[in-house]
Coordinates of C-alpha atoms and ligand atoms in Angstrom, one line a residue:
M1 CA -2.2 -42.8 40.9
R2 CA 0.4 -43.5 43.8
P3 CA -0.9 -42.5 47.4
I4 CA 0.2 -39.0 48.2
Q5 CA 2.6 -38.4 50.9
M6 CA 3.8 -35.2 52.6
V7 CA 7.3 -36.6 52.0
D8 CA 7.8 -39.6 50.0
L9 CA 10.9 -41.1 51.5
K10 CA 10.2 -44.5 50.4
Q11 CA 10.0 -43.9 46.7
Q12 CA 13.2 -41.7 47.0
Y13 CA 14.9 -44.7 48.6
L14 CA 13.9 -47.1 45.9
A15 CA 15.4 -45.0 43.4
I16 CA 18.9 -45.2 44.9
K17 CA 18.4 -48.6 46.7
Q18 CA 21.3 -50.5 45.3
E19 CA 23.9 -47.8 46.1
V20 CA 22.5 -47.2 49.6
D21 CA 22.3 -50.7 50.5
A22 CA 25.9 -51.5 49.5
A23 CA 27.1 -48.5 51.5
I24 CA 25.4 -49.6 54.5
L25 CA 26.6 -53.3 54.2
D26 CA 30.1 -51.7 53.7
V27 CA 29.6 -49.9 57.2
L28 CA 28.4 -53.2 58.7
D29 CA 31.3 -55.1 57.2
S30 CA 33.9 -52.5 58.8
S31 CA 32.0 -52.6 62.0
A32 CA 33.2 -48.9 62.3
F33 CA 29.7 -47.7 63.5
I34 CA 31.3 -44.7 65.3
G35 CA 33.8 -42.6 63.6
G36 CA 34.0 -44.5 60.5
K37 CA 35.5 -43.2 57.3
P38 CA 32.5 -42.0 55.6
I39 CA 32.1 -39.4 58.3
Q40 CA 35.2 -37.6 57.4
E41 CA 34.3 -38.0 53.6
L42 CA 31.0 -36.6 54.1
A43 CA 32.4 -33.5 56.0
S44 CA 34.7 -32.8 53.3
G45 CA 32.0 -33.4 50.6
L46 CA 29.9 -30.8 52.5
N47 CA 32.9 -28.4 52.7
T48 CA 33.2 -28.4 48.9
Y49 CA 29.5 -28.3 48.4
L50 CA 28.7 -25.3 50.7
G51 CA 32.1 -23.4 50.2
V52 CA 32.9 -23.6 53.9
K53 CA 36.4 -24.5 55.5
H54 CA 34.9 -26.7 58.2
T55 CA 31.8 -29.1 58.7
I56 CA 31.5 -30.6 62.1
P57 CA 29.0 -33.3 62.1
C58 CA 26.9 -34.1 65.1
A59 CA 23.6 -36.0 66.3
N60 CA 20.9 -33.9 65.1
G61 CA 20.0 -30.1 64.1
T62 CA 18.9 -29.2 67.7
D63 CA 22.4 -30.1 69.0
A64 CA 24.0 -28.3 66.4
L65 CA 22.3 -25.2 67.4
Q66 CA 23.0 -25.7 71.0
I67 CA 26.5 -26.4 70.5
A68 CA 27.1 -23.3 68.4
M69 CA 25.6 -21.3 71.3
M70 CA 28.0 -23.1 73.7
A71 CA 31.0 -22.5 71.5
L72 CA 30.4 -18.7 71.6
D73 CA 30.4 -18.6 75.1
L74 CA 27.0 -17.0 75.5
K75 CA 26.3 -16.3 79.2
P76 CA 22.9 -16.8 81.0
G77 CA 20.9 -13.8 80.5
D78 CA 22.5 -12.9 77.2
E79 CA 19.9 -11.9 74.6
V80 CA 19.6 -13.9 71.2
I81 CA 17.3 -12.2 68.7
T82 CA 15.4 -14.6 66.7
A83 CA 11.9 -15.3 65.0
S84 CA 8.8 -16.7 66.7
F85 CA 7.6 -18.0 63.5
T86 CA 10.1 -21.0 63.4
Y87 CA 10.1 -24.7 64.3
I88 CA 10.5 -24.9 68.2
A89 CA 14.2 -26.2 68.0
T90 CA 15.6 -22.7 67.0
V91 CA 14.5 -21.2 70.2
E92 CA 14.3 -24.2 72.6
V93 CA 18.1 -24.2 72.9
V94 CA 18.2 -20.6 73.8
A95 CA 16.1 -21.2 76.8
L96 CA 17.9 -24.5 77.7
L97 CA 21.0 -22.5 78.0
R98 CA 19.4 -20.0 80.1
L99 CA 19.8 -17.3 77.4
K100 CA 17.0 -14.8 76.7
P101 CA 15.1 -15.5 73.6
V102 CA 13.9 -12.2 72.0
F103 CA 11.3 -12.7 69.5
V104 CA 10.9 -10.7 66.7
E105 CA 8.8 -10.4 63.5
V106 CA 9.3 -12.0 60.0
V107 CA 8.7 -10.4 56.8
P108 CA 5.2 -11.9 55.7
K109 CA 6.4 -12.6 52.0
T110 CA 9.5 -14.4 52.7
F111 CA 8.4 -16.1 56.2
C112 CA 12.1 -15.1 57.6
I113 CA 13.2 -12.8 60.2
D114 CA 12.7 -9.0 59.3
P115 CA 16.1 -7.1 59.7
E116 CA 14.3 -3.9 60.6
A117 CA 12.8 -5.7 63.6
I118 CA 16.2 -7.0 64.5
R119 CA 17.5 -3.5 64.7
K120 CA 14.7 -2.5 67.0
A121 CA 15.4 -5.1 69.3
I122 CA 19.1 -4.6 70.0
T123 CA 20.1 -3.7 73.4
P124 CA 23.2 -3.7 75.3
K125 CA 22.8 -7.3 76.4
T126 CA 22.2 -8.5 72.6
K127 CA 25.1 -11.2 71.7
A128 CA 23.5 -13.0 68.8
I129 CA 21.1 -13.2 66.0
V130 CA 19.4 -16.5 64.8
P131 CA 18.0 -16.3 61.4
V132 CA 16.1 -19.3 60.2
H133 CA 16.0 -19.9 56.3
L134 CA 12.4 -21.0 56.7
Y135 CA 10.8 -23.4 54.4
G136 CA 13.9 -23.4 52.1
H137 CA 13.8 -19.6 51.6
A138 CA 17.1 -17.7 52.6
A139 CA 16.7 -14.9 55.2
N140 CA 18.1 -11.4 54.2
M141 CA 21.6 -12.3 55.1
D142 CA 23.0 -9.1 53.5
E143 CA 21.3 -6.9 55.8
I144 CA 21.4 -9.4 58.8
M145 CA 25.3 -9.7 58.4
K146 CA 25.6 -5.7 58.2
I147 CA 23.6 -5.4 61.4
A148 CA 25.7 -7.7 63.2
A149 CA 29.0 -6.3 62.2
E150 CA 27.7 -2.7 63.5
H151 CA 26.8 -4.1 66.7
N152 CA 29.4 -6.7 67.1
L153 CA 27.0 -9.6 67.1
F154 CA 27.4 -13.5 66.3
V155 CA 25.1 -14.8 63.7
I156 CA 24.0 -18.5 63.7
E157 CA 22.1 -19.4 60.8
D158 CA 19.5 -22.3 61.3
N159 CA 19.9 -24.0 58.0
A160 CA 17.8 -27.0 58.9
Q161 CA 15.4 -26.4 56.0
A162 CA 17.5 -24.8 53.4
V163 CA 20.6 -26.9 52.7
G164 CA 21.5 -26.0 49.1
A165 CA 19.9 -22.6 49.0
D166 CA 22.0 -19.9 47.3
Y167 CA 22.1 -16.5 48.8
I168 CA 22.6 -14.0 45.9
Y169 CA 24.3 -10.6 46.7
P170 CA 23.6 -7.4 44.6
D171 CA 26.5 -7.9 42.4
G172 CA 25.4 -11.5 41.4
T173 CA 28.0 -13.6 43.6
K174 CA 26.6 -16.4 45.6
K175 CA 27.0 -18.1 48.9
K176 CA 25.2 -21.2 50.1
T177 CA 23.1 -20.4 53.1
G178 CA 24.7 -21.8 56.3
S179 CA 28.1 -20.7 55.3
I180 CA 27.6 -16.9 55.7
G181 CA 27.1 -16.4 59.5
T182 CA 29.6 -17.1 62.4
I183 CA 28.3 -20.6 62.4
G184 CA 25.7 -22.4 60.2
C185 CA 23.6 -25.5 61.5
T186 CA 21.7 -28.2 59.8
S187 CA 19.7 -31.1 60.3
F188 CA 19.8 -34.5 58.7
F189 CA 16.3 -35.5 59.9
P190 CA 14.9 -37.9 57.2
S191 CA 12.2 -35.4 55.8
K192 CA 14.8 -32.6 55.4
N193 CA 16.0 -31.7 52.0
L194 CA 19.2 -33.7 52.9
G195 CA 18.1 -36.3 55.1
C196 CA 19.6 -39.4 56.4
Y197 CA 17.8 -42.7 57.7
G198 CA 17.7 -41.7 61.5
D199 CA 18.9 -38.6 63.3
G200 CA 21.9 -36.4 62.2
G201 CA 23.1 -32.8 62.1
A202 CA 26.0 -30.5 61.1
M203 CA 27.7 -27.2 62.1
F204 CA 29.5 -25.3 59.5
T205 CA 32.2 -22.6 60.0
N206 CA 35.1 -20.5 58.4
D207 CA 36.8 -20.0 61.7
D208 CA 39.6 -22.5 62.6
A209 CA 39.5 -21.9 66.2
L210 CA 35.8 -22.1 66.4
A211 CA 35.8 -25.3 64.4
E212 CA 38.1 -26.8 67.0
K213 CA 35.8 -25.7 69.8
L214 CA 32.7 -27.1 68.3
K215 CA 34.4 -30.4 67.8
M216 CA 35.6 -30.5 71.3
I217 CA 32.1 -29.4 72.6
A218 CA 30.4 -32.3 70.7
N219 CA 33.0 -34.6 72.1
H220 CA 32.6 -34.3 75.8
G221 CA 34.7 -31.1 75.9
Q222 CA 38.0 -33.2 75.1
K223 CA 40.6 -32.8 72.3
V224 CA 42.6 -35.5 74.2
R225 CA 40.9 -38.4 75.2
Y226 CA 39.9 -38.3 78.9
Y227 CA 41.3 -34.7 79.0
H228 CA 38.1 -32.6 79.5
E229 CA 38.7 -29.0 79.0
V230 CA 35.3 -27.5 79.1
V231 CA 31.9 -28.9 79.7
G232 CA 30.5 -30.5 76.6
C233 CA 28.0 -33.2 75.5
N234 CA 28.1 -36.4 73.5
S235 CA 26.9 -35.5 69.8
R236 CA 27.9 -37.7 67.3
L237 CA 26.7 -38.5 63.6
D238 CA 27.1 -42.3 63.2
T239 CA 28.9 -44.0 60.2
V240 CA 25.8 -45.5 58.6
Q241 CA 24.1 -42.1 58.5
A242 CA 27.2 -40.5 57.0
A243 CA 27.3 -43.3 54.4
V244 CA 23.7 -42.5 53.3
L245 CA 24.2 -38.8 53.3
K246 CA 27.5 -39.1 51.1
I247 CA 25.2 -41.0 48.6
K248 CA 22.4 -38.2 48.9
L249 CA 24.6 -35.3 48.7
K250 CA 25.6 -36.3 45.2
K251 CA 22.1 -36.0 44.4
L252 CA 21.1 -32.9 46.3
D253 CA 21.1 -30.5 43.4
E254 CA 18.8 -33.1 41.4
Y255 CA 16.6 -33.3 44.4
I256 CA 16.2 -29.4 44.5
A257 CA 15.4 -29.3 40.9
S258 CA 12.7 -31.8 41.6
R259 CA 11.1 -29.7 44.4
R260 CA 11.3 -26.5 42.1
K261 CA 9.6 -28.2 39.3
A262 CA 6.7 -29.4 41.8
A263 CA 6.7 -25.5 43.0
D264 CA 6.5 -24.3 39.6
Y265 CA 3.4 -26.4 39.0
Y266 CA 1.8 -25.5 42.1
D267 CA 2.4 -21.7 41.3
A268 CA 1.0 -21.9 37.8
A269 CA -2.1 -23.7 39.1
F270 CA -2.9 -21.3 42.0
A271 CA -2.1 -18.0 40.1
V272 CA -5.6 -18.0 39.0
H273 CA -7.0 -17.6 42.4
K274 CA -7.1 -14.3 44.1
N275 CA -7.1 -15.4 47.6
I276 CA -4.1 -17.7 47.5
V277 CA -0.7 -16.1 48.0
T278 CA 1.9 -18.5 46.6
P279 CA 5.4 -18.5 48.0
Y280 CA 7.5 -15.4 47.0
R281 CA 10.9 -15.9 45.6
A282 CA 13.1 -13.1 46.8
P283 CA 15.8 -12.0 44.2
Y284 CA 18.5 -12.7 46.9
S285 CA 17.4 -16.3 47.5
N286 CA 17.4 -19.3 45.5
H287 CA 14.4 -21.1 46.9
V288 CA 15.0 -25.0 47.8
F289 CA 11.3 -25.5 48.7
H290 CA 11.7 -27.6 51.8
Q291 CA 8.0 -26.8 52.3
Y292 CA 5.5 -25.5 49.8
T293 CA 3.6 -23.1 51.9
L294 CA 0.4 -21.1 50.8
T295 CA -0.8 -18.1 52.6
L296 CA -4.6 -17.8 52.4
D297 CA -6.0 -14.2 52.3
G298 CA -9.3 -12.1 51.9
F299 CA -11.5 -14.7 53.4
E300 CA -14.1 -13.7 56.0
N301 CA -12.8 -16.2 58.7
V302 CA -9.6 -17.1 57.2
A303 CA -8.3 -19.2 60.2
E304 CA -11.6 -21.5 59.7
V305 CA -11.5 -21.6 55.9
R306 CA -7.7 -22.7 56.4
N307 CA -8.5 -25.5 58.9
E308 CA -11.4 -26.8 57.0
L309 CA -9.1 -26.7 53.8
N310 CA -6.7 -29.0 55.8
A311 CA -9.6 -31.3 56.8
F312 CA -11.1 -31.5 53.4
L313 CA -7.7 -32.5 51.8
A314 CA -7.3 -35.1 54.6
E315 CA -10.8 -36.5 53.3
Q316 CA -9.5 -36.7 49.7
K317 CA -6.4 -38.6 51.0
I318 CA -4.2 -35.5 50.3
P319 CA -1.9 -34.7 53.6
S320 CA -1.3 -31.0 54.3
M321 CA 0.3 -29.4 57.4
I322 CA 0.1 -26.1 59.4
Y323 CA 3.8 -25.4 60.0
Y324 CA 3.5 -24.2 62.7
P325 CA 0.2 -24.0 64.6
V326 CA 1.6 -22.1 67.6
P327 CA 4.2 -19.7 67.5
A328 CA 7.2 -20.0 69.8
H329 CA 6.2 -17.1 71.8
R330 CA 2.9 -18.4 72.6
Q331 CA 4.1 -22.0 73.7
Q332 CA 3.6 -22.8 77.2
M333 CA 7.3 -23.5 77.6
F334 CA 8.3 -19.8 77.1
A335 CA 5.7 -18.5 79.8
A336 CA 8.4 -18.4 82.1
F337 CA 10.6 -16.4 79.7
G338 CA 8.0 -13.8 79.2
G339 CA 6.8 -15.2 75.9
A340 CA 3.4 -13.5 76.4
D341 CA 5.1 -10.2 76.5
F342 CA 6.0 -10.2 72.8
N343 CA 3.4 -8.6 70.7
L344 CA 3.9 -10.0 67.4
P345 CA 0.8 -9.3 65.0
I346 CA 2.5 -10.3 61.9
T347 CA 3.6 -13.8 63.3
D348 CA 0.1 -14.3 64.7
W349 CA -1.5 -13.2 61.2
L350 CA 0.6 -15.7 59.3
T351 CA -0.1 -18.5 61.9
D352 CA -3.8 -18.1 61.1
R353 CA -3.3 -18.4 57.2
V354 CA -0.5 -20.8 56.4
I355 CA -0.8 -24.3 55.0
S356 CA 1.8 -26.4 53.5
L357 CA 1.1 -28.9 50.8
P358 CA 3.0 -32.1 49.8
M359 CA 6.5 -31.3 48.8
H360 CA 9.0 -33.9 48.1
T361 CA 11.4 -35.1 45.2
E362 CA 9.0 -37.7 44.0
L363 CA 5.7 -35.9 43.2
E364 CA 4.1 -36.8 39.8
E365 CA 2.3 -34.5 37.5
E366 CA -1.0 -36.6 38.1
Q367 CA -0.7 -36.2 42.0
L368 CA 0.1 -32.4 41.5
K369 CA -3.1 -32.1 39.3
F370 CA -5.2 -33.9 41.9
I371 CA -3.8 -31.8 44.8
T372 CA -4.2 -28.2 43.2
T373 CA -7.7 -29.2 41.5
N374 CA -8.9 -30.3 45.1
V375 CA -7.5 -27.1 46.6
L376 CA -9.2 -24.9 44.1
D377 CA -12.4 -26.6 44.1
F378 CA -12.6 -26.3 47.8
L379 CA -11.6 -22.6 48.1
S380 CA -13.8 -21.6 45.2
K381 CA -16.7 -22.4 47.5
Q382 CA -15.6 -20.3 50.4
K383 CA -16.5 -16.7 51.2
Ligands
LIG401 C1 14.4 -29.9 61.8 C2 14.8 -28.4 62.3 C3 15.6 -28.2 63.5 C4 16.1 -29.2 64.3 O1 16.5 -30.4 63.6 P1 16.5 -31.9 64.3 O2 17.6 -32.6 63.7 O3 15.0 -32.3 64.6 O4 16.9 -31.7 65.8 C5 15.8 -26.9 63.8 N1 15.4 -25.9 63.0 C6 14.6 -25.8 62.1 C7 14.2 -24.7 61.4 C8 14.2 -27.3 61.7 O5 13.2 -27.3 60.7

């Protein structure tokens, strides 16, 4: 059996090596390392795939979120409602721009922001909502967009973990996550579902004026070279990364199918155990399984059992991860932002119980069997 990885980037690369190597050599040959042709080609490929008018590539997913908030002219003190149960990048940029992060609960089944909690957190200072499609499951965008329309709020989708996921409306129509809000943001970090071989990110919007502004801010606040209209930053996707992403975008649906197949295997194996809650798939979301995350429940000391499972799996050479061990509102960096004032029992409850298992496009049945057998063996011995 091949060694088990949390994400097996090497195996995935080997399967597309010829095409990728040739594309990278082409970039080297052209020497257009910045602003080369593949960047525009990738942007139009993403426009088509996601069904959006504009894709603005940038240096990483964190920059995408930051530039989105800069483009919406949010002012220091403006309130941004988001989940504490997320990767730090989502909320870090809120603080960086001196906006006020307002942390609310997630729905435990979906791990995504709870629309009812958003409603309760709205004040006259609220300007934006940042839903995160966590682990590859779509947030309840229909509800979120309704709330935003009622209160005249911007919606910035953090789509870093869910590129390719569909949001399905009650009448059956579908939209890709990241294409629904005012601006969608994503990351091309290597381990993401659409990952490059370095850092990368992008912003998506259907608004022409906003697209211009995002592009301008990502390019030192200039439309015309050396004439700087607004304070911007320097955030570029380089040509080598765009060349790699163009190839991987063609494979994205196939990659998602492989992830789902692995998730189906896990689901079936864990269905027998009453203390394991497998990832829920809401009817409105087409899950793309960036992570396969279990919630343990019903053990006497559940956090301890979860941590011991993590350690036991490591001894069997099975990687597993706690995403994330400390929720945002409890991070030291948010002490100055009143993080500790937020009372989020559901977020804390989940933080003690979640564990993510290996999930990638190259998992083999033999590996999945080894993982599930070990998880079940260990848990069957716990009280
Ligand atoms: C990865 C990630 C980001 C940030 O992306 P980078 O490219 O690493 O800056 C933001 N939000 C979420 C939810 C992520 O998973």
